[in-house]
Amino acid sequence: MALWSLKGKKILTVDDFPGMRSMLRTMLTTYGATDITEATNGIDAIRLLAMNTYDIVLCDYNLGEGKDGQQILEEAKHRELIPYSTVYIMTTAENTSEMVMGAVEYQPDDYLSKPFTKQVLIARLKRLVERKSILKNLAISAQQRDYARACEYCDELLEKASSNRYEIIKIKGELLLKLKRYEDASTLYTTILNERELPWAKLGLGQCFFHLEKYDDARFCLEEIIETHPNYVFAHDWLADVHKVLGNPKKSQRVLHDAVKKSPKAILRQQKLAITSFENTDYDASENAYKRIVRIGKYSCYRSPKDFLGLAKVYFKKGKIADALKVISNMKKEFRTAQPNDRMLSGISEVFLYHEMHRENETRVAIANVLAQFKADPSTLSSEDAMAVARICYQLDMHREGDTFIQHVVRNNHDNQPLLAEVRELLTECGVSQETLEMINQTRDEVISINNQGVELATNGDLEESISLFNKAASAMPENNIINLNAAQSLIMFINKSKPQEDLLDTAHTFLSRVRFDGAPSKKYLKLIRAYRRLQAALPNDDGFTKTSQ
C-alpha cells in the first residue's frame, strides 16, 4: 500500500523563528512535500496569499512586531484569499483566553499547541487534506463568485454521502445567504437543526429570520444560542442588530459590550460598539471602545482613519477640543505613508471633524487637500464619501468643488437610478442652481458616450484603442460596474488574439475585482471571470513551461 504523501501540495509556512520554519520544512519534506514557501511576518504572508492559492497554510499566532496570526487570518478571510479547499492551521505556544477566542472567532481549520511532534502534525494534515480535497471545484466556483454553481457542487457532493456532510451543508448555507436566497437557506438550516443542534446552523437560521424581517423569531433564535453556547460570539453581533431594528439601542449596546469582553481583538465588533454607544450618548463607553480599536487594532485590516474620527467626535461632544485636535494630528501622522485609500479617508475625516467643530478655515483647507488627492487618484474616493464632502462644499458656498465631487458620484453610478435620485435630492436641498441639476444628465450622457465609443472600437477590431479608452475611463470611474466589465472584456479579447501576458491579466483582474453586485453576479461577469481563469492557467512559468488549470 502506498504511503500517504504531500507530494504536489502547495504549502505556506508562516513563523518568525528560523528554527521553527526549518523544523516544519523537515517534517513536511519527510512526507514528500517539495513546494514549500516560507514567510517570516504578516506582510509577507498576506502578499503571498494574494499571489498564490495554497493547499496548506501553517501559521504561527505570535509573530513579533506587526500582524499576528489572528490578524493574518482575519485579513485573508476579509479579502477572500483562502478558498474552501485550503487547509489553514494555526500554531501557537500560547493558551490565553484571548488567543483561544481569536481562534474561535476566525475559525482556522485547526490549531496546534507548540511544541508538537511530526506524528501529531501529519495526523492532523492527513485528516484535513483528505476532507478538503473534495472541495476543489466548489472552491474554484466560489472564488469566481459563481455562488449558484458552487451550490450545485455542494448538492453533488451531498448526493455522494460525503463524510464531511455537515461542513458542505455549512458552506451551502453561506452561499445561499450570499445569493440572498433566504427562504432556501432557512429550509436548509431548519432541516439540519431537526437532525442535530449545531450553533452555526442556528446562527444561520437567525440570520435568515433577520433578513426576512422576522425579528422576534431572530431574537429568540439568537438568545438561545448565547444561552447554550455563550462563547459563540457571532450570535451577539446579530442579536445587537435585532435589538437595534426593534428600537432597543441600549440592549444592543449591552449585547456588544458582553461580546467584546469575551473576544476583545474583534475590531469590527469594537467599531460597532463604539458607534452604538455614541448614538446612545454614552460617550465614556464610546471613548473606551475607540481607544481599544486604536491600540489593539494597529495591524488589523479593519482599522481605519474613521476610527480616529470617531474618537475625535467623542472628545468634541465631551468638550475636550484639545484632545480632539490631538487625535486628528495623530491620525495624519499614522496614515501619512499608508495606502492611498487610507490617506484619502484620513483627509476626509479631517473635513468631517473640522466642519462639525465649525472651524471653517480648517475645513476649507482640508477640502482642498482632499480635492488634490482625488485629482491625483480618483479611485481612492468612494461615492458615499464624495456625496458627504459635496454636501459640506455646498454649505460653505464652495460650489465648484461640490460639483466636482457630485460629477464623480454620477460617473460611477450613471445607471443607478435610486442613487441619482439621492443626488438630485441633495442638490435641491442645498439650493444649487438649475444648471448644476442639469449637470447630472450631462455627466450621465458623457459616460454613456464614452462606454459606447469603447464598445464600438472593440466590435470593429480596434482593441488597442478600446483598451486605452476603457483604461482611462476606469481610472476616472473606479466604481462603475459597466465600465469595469467592458474594460476587462476588451483586455481579455486582446489577450485571446495574442497570447497570455501576466501584466495585462493582472489589469483585467483589477477591473473584475472592482465589480460589485447585490446577490448573484451577472452572466457577463461570470463569463469574463471564467475566461480570465482560463488565460491565467495558460500563463508560462518562469522555466518556460505552461501552467495547467486546476
Coordinates of C-alpha atoms in Angstrom, one line a residue:
M1 CA 0.0 0.0 0.0
A2 CA 1.3 3.4 -1.0
L3 CA 2.3 5.7 1.9
W4 CA 0.2 8.9 2.3
S5 CA 2.1 11.8 0.7
L6 CA 2.2 15.6 0.5
K7 CA 3.7 15.5 -3.0
G8 CA 2.2 18.1 -5.3
K9 CA 0.8 20.1 -2.4
K10 CA 1.5 23.8 -2.4
I11 CA 2.3 24.8 1.2
L12 CA 2.9 28.1 3.0
T13 CA 4.5 28.3 6.5
V14 CA 4.5 31.5 8.5
D15 CA 6.8 31.8 11.5
D16 CA 9.2 34.4 12.7
F17 CA 11.7 31.9 14.1
P18 CA 14.1 30.4 11.5
G19 CA 14.5 27.2 13.7
M20 CA 10.7 26.6 13.6
R21 CA 10.5 27.2 9.8
S22 CA 13.4 24.7 9.4
M23 CA 11.7 22.1 11.6
L24 CA 8.4 22.4 9.7
R25 CA 10.2 22.0 6.4
T26 CA 11.9 18.9 7.6
M27 CA 8.6 17.4 8.9
L28 CA 6.8 18.2 5.6
T29 CA 9.6 17.0 3.2
T30 CA 9.7 13.7 5.1
Y31 CA 6.2 13.1 3.6
G32 CA 7.0 14.1 0.1
A33 CA 6.4 17.9 0.2
T34 CA 8.6 19.8 -2.3
D35 CA 6.6 23.1 -2.9
I36 CA 7.1 24.9 0.4
T37 CA 7.1 28.7 0.7
E38 CA 8.2 30.5 3.9
A39 CA 7.0 33.8 5.3
T40 CA 8.5 35.5 8.4
N41 CA 5.8 38.1 9.0
G42 CA 2.3 39.1 8.3
I43 CA 3.0 41.5 5.4
D44 CA 4.8 38.7 3.5
A45 CA 2.1 36.2 4.4
I46 CA -0.7 38.4 3.0
R47 CA 1.3 39.2 -0.1
L48 CA 1.9 35.5 -0.8
L49 CA -1.7 34.6 -0.1
A50 CA -2.8 37.3 -2.6
M51 CA -0.5 36.0 -5.3
N52 CA -1.0 32.2 -4.8
T53 CA -3.5 29.6 -3.9
Y54 CA -2.1 27.2 -1.3
D55 CA -3.3 23.7 -0.4
I56 CA -2.0 24.1 3.2
V57 CA -1.2 27.1 5.4
L58 CA 0.6 26.7 8.7
C59 CA 0.7 30.0 10.5
D60 CA 2.1 30.9 13.9
Y61 CA -0.1 33.0 16.2
N62 CA 2.7 35.2 17.7
L63 CA 4.9 36.7 15.0
G64 CA 6.5 39.6 17.0
E65 CA 6.1 43.1 15.7
G66 CA 3.3 43.5 13.1
K67 CA 0.3 41.4 12.3
D68 CA -0.2 38.3 14.4
G69 CA -1.6 35.0 13.2
Q70 CA -5.2 36.0 14.0
Q71 CA -4.9 39.3 12.0
I72 CA -3.4 37.4 9.1
L73 CA -6.4 35.0 9.1
E74 CA -8.8 38.0 9.6
E75 CA -7.4 39.8 6.5
A76 CA -7.2 36.7 4.4
K77 CA -10.8 35.9 5.0
H78 CA -11.9 39.5 4.5
R79 CA -10.1 39.6 1.1
E80 CA -11.3 36.0 0.3
L81 CA -7.7 34.8 -0.1
I82 CA -8.3 31.4 1.4
P83 CA -10.6 29.1 -0.7
Y84 CA -12.8 26.5 0.9
S85 CA -10.3 23.8 -0.2
T86 CA -7.3 25.2 1.7
V87 CA -6.3 23.7 5.0
Y88 CA -5.4 26.5 7.4
I89 CA -3.8 25.5 10.7
M90 CA -2.8 28.0 13.5
T91 CA 0.2 27.0 15.5
T92 CA 0.8 28.6 18.9
A93 CA 2.7 28.4 22.1
E94 CA 0.0 30.4 23.9
N95 CA -3.2 29.3 25.5
T96 CA -4.6 32.5 26.8
S97 CA -8.4 33.1 26.6
E98 CA -7.7 35.9 24.1
M99 CA -5.9 33.6 21.7
V100 CA -8.5 30.8 22.1
M101 CA -11.4 33.2 21.4
G102 CA -9.5 34.6 18.5
A103 CA -9.2 31.1 17.1
V104 CA -12.9 30.5 17.6
E105 CA -13.7 33.9 16.1
Y106 CA -11.8 33.5 12.8
Q107 CA -12.2 29.7 12.5
P108 CA -9.0 28.2 11.3
D109 CA -9.4 24.5 10.4
D110 CA -7.4 23.5 13.4
Y111 CA -4.8 24.8 15.8
L112 CA -1.7 23.1 17.2
S113 CA -0.1 23.8 20.6
K114 CA 3.7 24.1 20.5
P115 CA 5.7 22.0 20.8
F116 CA 4.2 19.3 18.6
T117 CA 5.6 16.2 17.1
K118 CA 5.8 15.3 13.4
Q119 CA 3.3 12.5 14.1
V120 CA 0.8 14.9 15.5
L121 CA 1.2 17.4 12.6
I122 CA 0.9 14.7 9.9
A123 CA -2.1 13.1 11.6
R124 CA -3.9 16.5 11.6
L125 CA -2.8 17.2 8.0
K126 CA -3.9 13.8 6.7
R127 CA -7.3 14.2 8.2
L128 CA -7.8 17.8 7.0
V129 CA -6.3 17.4 3.5
E130 CA -8.5 14.3 2.8
R131 CA -11.6 16.2 4.0
K132 CA -10.8 19.4 2.0
S133 CA -9.6 17.8 -1.3
I134 CA -13.1 17.1 -2.5
L135 CA -13.9 20.8 -2.2
K136 CA -11.6 21.8 -5.1
N137 CA -14.3 22.5 -7.8
L138 CA -16.6 24.1 -5.2
A139 CA -13.8 26.4 -4.1
I140 CA -12.9 27.5 -7.6
S141 CA -16.5 28.4 -8.3
A142 CA -16.8 30.4 -5.1
Q143 CA -13.5 32.2 -5.8
Q144 CA -15.1 33.2 -9.2
R145 CA -18.1 34.4 -7.2
D146 CA -20.3 31.9 -9.2
Y147 CA -22.2 31.1 -6.0
A148 CA -25.0 29.3 -7.8
R149 CA -22.6 26.9 -9.4
A150 CA -20.8 26.4 -6.1
C151 CA -24.2 25.4 -4.6
E152 CA -24.7 22.9 -7.3
Y153 CA -21.3 21.4 -6.4
C154 CA -22.4 21.2 -2.8
D155 CA -25.5 19.2 -3.9
E156 CA -23.4 16.9 -6.0
L157 CA -21.1 16.2 -3.0
L158 CA -24.0 15.7 -0.7
E159 CA -25.5 13.1 -3.0
K160 CA -22.3 11.0 -2.6
A161 CA -23.0 10.9 1.2
S162 CA -19.6 12.6 1.9
S163 CA -18.0 12.0 5.3
N164 CA -17.9 15.8 5.9
R165 CA -21.6 16.3 5.2
Y166 CA -22.1 19.0 7.8
E167 CA -19.2 21.0 6.5
I168 CA -20.6 21.0 3.0
I169 CA -24.1 21.9 4.3
K170 CA -22.5 24.8 6.2
I171 CA -20.8 26.1 3.1
K172 CA -24.0 25.8 1.1
G173 CA -25.8 27.8 3.7
E174 CA -23.2 30.6 3.5
L175 CA -23.5 30.6 -0.3
L176 CA -27.3 30.8 -0.2
L177 CA -27.0 33.8 2.2
K178 CA -24.6 35.5 -0.3
L179 CA -27.2 34.8 -3.0
K180 CA -29.9 36.3 -0.8
R181 CA -31.9 33.1 -1.1
Y182 CA -33.1 33.4 2.5
E183 CA -36.1 31.1 2.2
D184 CA -33.9 28.3 0.8
A185 CA -31.3 28.9 3.4
S186 CA -33.9 28.9 6.2
T187 CA -35.2 25.5 4.9
L188 CA -31.7 24.1 4.8
Y189 CA -30.9 25.2 8.4
T190 CA -34.2 24.0 9.8
T191 CA -33.7 20.6 8.3
I192 CA -30.2 20.3 9.8
L193 CA -31.4 21.5 13.2
N194 CA -34.1 18.8 13.2
E195 CA -31.3 16.3 13.0
R196 CA -28.8 17.9 15.3
E197 CA -28.3 21.0 17.5
L198 CA -25.5 22.9 15.8
P199 CA -24.7 26.5 16.7
W200 CA -23.7 27.5 13.2
A201 CA -26.9 26.2 11.8
K202 CA -29.0 28.1 14.4
L203 CA -27.0 31.2 13.7
G204 CA -27.7 30.8 10.0
L205 CA -31.4 30.4 10.8
G206 CA -31.3 33.6 12.9
Q207 CA -29.7 35.5 10.0
C208 CA -32.4 34.2 7.7
F209 CA -35.1 35.4 10.1
F210 CA -33.4 38.8 10.3
H211 CA -33.2 39.3 6.5
L212 CA -36.8 38.1 6.2
E213 CA -37.8 40.7 8.8
K214 CA -39.0 38.1 11.3
Y215 CA -37.2 39.9 14.1
D216 CA -38.9 38.3 17.1
D217 CA -38.0 34.8 15.7
A218 CA -34.5 36.0 15.1
R219 CA -34.2 37.3 18.6
F220 CA -35.5 34.1 20.2
C221 CA -33.1 32.0 18.0
L222 CA -30.0 34.2 18.8
E223 CA -30.7 34.4 22.5
E224 CA -31.0 30.6 22.6
I225 CA -27.5 30.3 21.0
I226 CA -26.0 32.7 23.6
E227 CA -27.6 30.8 26.4
T228 CA -26.4 27.3 25.3
H229 CA -23.1 28.4 23.6
P230 CA -22.1 31.6 25.4
N231 CA -18.7 31.8 23.6
Y232 CA -20.3 31.6 20.1
V233 CA -19.8 35.4 19.8
F234 CA -21.1 35.7 16.3
A235 CA -24.6 35.4 17.7
H236 CA -24.1 38.6 19.8
D237 CA -23.4 40.6 16.6
W238 CA -26.7 39.6 15.0
L239 CA -28.7 40.0 18.3
A240 CA -27.3 43.5 18.6
D241 CA -28.7 44.3 15.1
V242 CA -32.0 42.8 16.0
H243 CA -32.3 44.9 19.1
K244 CA -31.4 48.0 17.1
V245 CA -34.1 47.3 14.5
L246 CA -36.7 46.6 17.2
G247 CA -35.9 50.0 18.8
N248 CA -33.8 48.8 21.7
P249 CA -30.4 50.6 21.2
K250 CA -29.5 50.2 24.9
K251 CA -29.9 46.4 24.7
S252 CA -27.9 46.4 21.5
Q253 CA -25.0 48.2 23.3
R254 CA -25.2 45.7 26.3
V255 CA -25.0 42.7 24.0
L256 CA -22.0 44.1 22.1
H257 CA -20.3 45.0 25.4
D258 CA -20.7 41.4 26.6
A259 CA -19.2 40.1 23.3
V260 CA -16.1 42.3 23.3
K261 CA -15.3 41.2 26.9
K262 CA -15.2 37.7 25.6
S263 CA -13.3 38.5 22.4
P264 CA -11.5 41.9 22.6
K265 CA -9.5 41.7 19.4
A266 CA -12.5 41.6 17.1
I267 CA -12.2 45.1 15.6
L268 CA -15.4 45.1 13.6
R269 CA -17.4 44.4 16.9
Q270 CA -15.4 47.1 18.7
Q271 CA -16.3 49.5 16.0
K272 CA -20.0 48.6 16.2
L273 CA -19.9 49.0 20.0
A274 CA -18.2 52.4 19.6
I275 CA -20.8 53.7 17.1
T276 CA -23.7 52.3 19.1
S277 CA -22.5 53.8 22.3
F278 CA -22.0 57.1 20.6
E279 CA -25.6 57.0 19.3
N280 CA -26.8 56.2 22.8
T281 CA -24.8 59.3 24.0
D282 CA -22.8 57.0 26.2
Y283 CA -19.6 58.9 25.4
D284 CA -17.5 57.2 28.0
A285 CA -18.2 53.7 26.6
S286 CA -17.7 55.0 23.0
E287 CA -14.4 56.6 24.0
N288 CA -13.2 53.3 25.6
A289 CA -14.1 51.3 22.5
Y290 CA -12.4 53.7 20.1
K291 CA -9.3 53.7 22.3
R292 CA -9.2 49.9 22.2
I293 CA -9.5 49.9 18.4
V294 CA -6.7 52.4 18.0
R295 CA -4.5 50.5 20.5
I296 CA -5.0 46.8 19.8
G297 CA -6.1 47.1 16.2
K298 CA -3.0 48.7 14.9
Y299 CA -2.3 45.9 12.5
S300 CA -5.9 44.9 11.7
C301 CA -7.1 45.3 8.1
Y302 CA -10.3 46.7 9.6
R303 CA -8.8 49.7 11.4
S304 CA -9.5 52.9 9.6
P305 CA -9.0 56.7 9.8
K306 CA -12.7 56.8 10.6
D307 CA -11.9 55.2 14.0
F308 CA -9.7 58.3 14.8
L309 CA -12.6 60.5 13.5
G310 CA -15.0 58.7 15.8
L311 CA -12.7 59.2 18.8
A312 CA -12.2 62.8 18.0
K313 CA -16.0 63.3 17.7
V314 CA -16.4 61.8 21.2
Y315 CA -13.9 64.2 22.6
F316 CA -15.7 67.1 20.8
K317 CA -19.0 66.0 22.4
K318 CA -17.3 65.9 25.8
G319 CA -15.9 69.4 25.3
K320 CA -12.3 68.1 25.1
I321 CA -11.4 70.2 22.0
A322 CA -7.6 69.9 22.5
D323 CA -7.9 66.1 22.7
A324 CA -10.0 66.0 19.6
L325 CA -7.4 68.0 17.6
K326 CA -4.6 65.8 19.0
V327 CA -6.4 62.7 17.7
I328 CA -6.6 64.2 14.3
S329 CA -2.9 65.2 14.4
N330 CA -2.1 61.6 15.4
M331 CA -4.2 60.2 12.6
K332 CA -2.5 62.4 10.0
K333 CA 0.9 61.1 11.2
E334 CA -0.1 57.5 11.3
F335 CA -1.7 57.4 7.8
R336 CA 0.8 59.7 6.1
T337 CA 2.6 56.8 4.5
A338 CA -0.4 54.4 4.4
Q339 CA -2.1 53.1 1.3
P340 CA -3.8 55.8 -0.9
N341 CA -7.3 54.8 0.1
D342 CA -6.4 55.2 3.8
R343 CA -4.7 58.5 3.1
M344 CA -7.9 59.7 1.4
L345 CA -10.0 58.6 4.3
S346 CA -7.7 60.4 6.7
G347 CA -8.2 63.6 4.7
I348 CA -12.0 63.2 4.6
S349 CA -12.1 62.5 8.3
E350 CA -10.4 65.9 8.8
V351 CA -13.1 67.6 6.7
F352 CA -15.9 66.0 8.7
L353 CA -14.4 66.9 12.1
Y354 CA -13.4 70.5 11.3
H355 CA -16.9 71.0 9.8
E356 CA -18.6 69.6 12.9
M357 CA -16.4 71.9 15.1
H358 CA -17.4 74.9 13.0
R359 CA -13.8 75.6 12.1
E360 CA -14.5 77.0 8.6
N361 CA -10.9 77.9 7.5
E362 CA -9.5 74.5 8.5
T363 CA -12.5 72.8 6.8
R364 CA -11.7 74.6 3.5
V365 CA -8.1 73.7 3.7
A366 CA -9.0 70.0 4.4
I367 CA -11.4 70.0 1.4
A368 CA -8.6 71.5 -0.8
N369 CA -6.3 68.6 0.3
V370 CA -9.0 66.0 -0.4
L371 CA -9.6 67.5 -3.9
A372 CA -5.8 67.4 -4.6
Q373 CA -5.7 63.7 -3.6
F374 CA -8.8 63.0 -5.7
K375 CA -7.4 64.6 -8.8
A376 CA -4.2 62.6 -8.3
D377 CA -6.1 59.3 -7.9
P378 CA -9.9 59.3 -8.3
S379 CA -10.1 55.6 -7.4
T380 CA -9.4 56.5 -3.7
L381 CA -12.7 58.4 -3.2
S382 CA -15.9 56.4 -2.7
S383 CA -19.2 57.6 -4.0
E384 CA -20.6 57.7 -0.4
D385 CA -17.7 59.9 0.8
A386 CA -17.9 62.1 -2.3
M387 CA -21.6 62.8 -1.6
A388 CA -20.8 63.7 2.0
V389 CA -18.0 66.1 1.1
A390 CA -20.1 67.6 -1.6
R391 CA -22.8 68.5 0.9
I392 CA -20.2 70.3 3.1
C393 CA -18.8 72.1 0.0
Y394 CA -22.3 73.5 -0.9
Q395 CA -22.9 74.6 2.7
L396 CA -19.7 76.6 2.5
D397 CA -20.5 78.0 -0.9
M398 CA -17.7 76.0 -2.5
H399 CA -19.9 75.2 -5.5
R400 CA -17.2 74.4 -8.0
E401 CA -15.6 71.9 -5.6
G402 CA -19.0 70.4 -4.7
D403 CA -19.8 70.0 -8.5
T404 CA -16.5 68.1 -9.0
F405 CA -17.4 65.6 -6.2
I406 CA -21.0 65.2 -7.5
Q407 CA -19.8 64.5 -11.0
H408 CA -17.6 61.7 -9.6
V409 CA -20.7 60.2 -8.0
V410 CA -22.7 60.4 -11.2
R411 CA -19.9 59.0 -13.4
N412 CA -19.5 56.0 -11.1
N413 CA -23.3 55.3 -10.9
H414 CA -24.7 56.6 -14.2
D415 CA -27.2 53.7 -14.3
N416 CA -28.1 53.6 -10.6
Q417 CA -31.5 55.5 -10.7
P418 CA -32.1 55.4 -6.9
L419 CA -28.7 56.9 -6.2
L420 CA -29.1 59.5 -8.9
A421 CA -32.4 60.4 -7.2
E422 CA -30.5 60.9 -3.9
V423 CA -28.0 63.2 -5.7
R424 CA -30.9 65.3 -7.1
E425 CA -32.4 65.4 -3.6
L426 CA -29.1 66.6 -2.1
L427 CA -28.6 69.3 -4.7
T428 CA -32.2 70.6 -4.3
E429 CA -31.8 70.5 -0.5
C430 CA -28.6 72.6 -0.8
G431 CA -30.3 75.1 -3.1
V432 CA -28.0 74.8 -6.1
S433 CA -28.8 76.3 -9.5
Q434 CA -30.8 74.6 -12.2
E435 CA -27.5 74.5 -14.2
T436 CA -26.0 72.3 -11.6
L437 CA -29.0 70.0 -11.6
E438 CA -28.7 69.6 -15.4
M439 CA -25.1 68.6 -14.9
I440 CA -26.4 65.2 -13.7
N441 CA -27.9 64.4 -17.1
Q442 CA -24.9 65.8 -19.0
T443 CA -22.4 63.8 -16.9
R444 CA -24.6 60.6 -17.4
D445 CA -24.7 61.2 -21.2
E446 CA -20.9 61.7 -21.2
V447 CA -20.4 58.3 -19.5
I448 CA -22.8 56.5 -21.9
S449 CA -21.0 58.1 -24.9
I450 CA -17.5 57.0 -23.6
N451 CA -18.8 53.5 -23.0
N452 CA -20.5 53.2 -26.4
Q453 CA -17.4 54.5 -28.1
G454 CA -15.2 51.9 -26.4
V455 CA -17.7 49.1 -27.3
E456 CA -17.7 50.2 -30.9
L457 CA -13.9 50.3 -31.1
A458 CA -13.8 46.7 -29.7
T459 CA -16.5 45.5 -32.0
N460 CA -14.7 46.9 -35.0
G461 CA -11.5 45.2 -34.0
D462 CA -9.7 48.3 -32.7
L463 CA -8.9 46.5 -29.5
E464 CA -5.8 48.5 -28.5
E465 CA -7.8 51.8 -28.9
S466 CA -10.7 50.3 -27.0
I467 CA -8.3 49.2 -24.2
S468 CA -6.7 52.7 -24.0
L469 CA -10.1 54.4 -23.8
F470 CA -11.5 52.0 -21.2
N471 CA -8.3 52.2 -19.1
K472 CA -8.7 56.0 -18.8
A473 CA -12.4 55.7 -18.1
A474 CA -12.0 53.0 -15.4
S475 CA -9.3 55.2 -13.7
A476 CA -11.7 58.1 -13.5
M477 CA -14.7 55.8 -12.7
P478 CA -13.4 53.1 -10.4
E479 CA -16.8 52.1 -9.1
N480 CA -18.7 52.0 -12.4
N481 CA -19.6 48.3 -13.0
I482 CA -20.3 48.7 -16.7
I483 CA -17.1 50.5 -17.5
N484 CA -15.0 48.0 -15.4
L485 CA -16.7 45.0 -17.1
N486 CA -16.1 46.4 -20.6
A487 CA -12.5 47.3 -19.7
A488 CA -11.9 43.7 -18.6
Q489 CA -13.6 42.4 -21.7
S490 CA -11.5 44.5 -24.1
L491 CA -8.3 43.2 -22.5
I492 CA -9.4 39.6 -22.5
M493 CA -10.4 39.9 -26.2
F494 CA -7.0 41.3 -26.9
I495 CA -5.1 38.6 -25.0
N496 CA -7.2 35.9 -26.7
K497 CA -6.0 37.2 -30.1
S498 CA -2.3 37.3 -29.0
K499 CA -1.1 35.3 -26.0
P500 CA -1.4 35.3 -22.2
Q501 CA 0.5 38.2 -20.7
E502 CA 0.7 38.5 -16.9
D503 CA 0.7 42.3 -16.7
L504 CA -2.4 42.5 -18.9
L505 CA -4.2 39.7 -17.0
D506 CA -3.4 41.5 -13.7
T507 CA -5.0 44.6 -15.0
A508 CA -8.1 42.7 -16.2
H509 CA -8.4 41.1 -12.8
T510 CA -8.2 44.5 -11.1
F511 CA -11.2 45.6 -13.2
L512 CA -13.1 42.5 -12.4
S513 CA -12.4 42.7 -8.7
R514 CA -14.0 46.2 -8.6
V515 CA -17.3 44.9 -9.9
R516 CA -20.0 44.8 -7.2
F517 CA -23.3 43.1 -7.3
D518 CA -26.2 42.6 -4.9
G519 CA -26.7 38.8 -4.6
A520 CA -26.0 36.7 -7.7
P521 CA -23.3 38.1 -10.1
S522 CA -24.3 39.0 -13.7
K523 CA -23.9 36.5 -16.5
K524 CA -21.3 38.8 -18.1
Y525 CA -19.2 38.9 -15.0
L526 CA -19.2 35.1 -14.8
K527 CA -18.3 34.7 -18.4
L528 CA -15.4 37.1 -18.1
I529 CA -14.0 35.7 -14.8
R530 CA -14.0 32.2 -16.3
A531 CA -12.2 33.5 -19.4
Y532 CA -9.7 35.2 -17.1
R533 CA -9.1 32.0 -15.2
R534 CA -8.5 30.0 -18.4
L535 CA -6.0 32.6 -19.6
Q536 CA -4.3 32.7 -16.2
A537 CA -3.9 28.9 -16.3
A538 CA -2.2 29.2 -19.7
L539 CA 0.5 31.6 -18.5
P540 CA 4.0 30.2 -19.0
N541 CA 6.1 29.5 -15.9
D542 CA 9.5 31.1 -15.3
D543 CA 11.0 27.9 -16.6
G544 CA 9.2 28.2 -19.9
F545 CA 6.6 25.5 -19.2
T546 CA 2.9 26.2 -19.3
K547 CA 0.7 26.1 -16.2
T548 CA -2.2 23.7 -16.3
S549 CA -5.7 24.6 -15.0
Q550 CA -6.9 23.2 -11.7

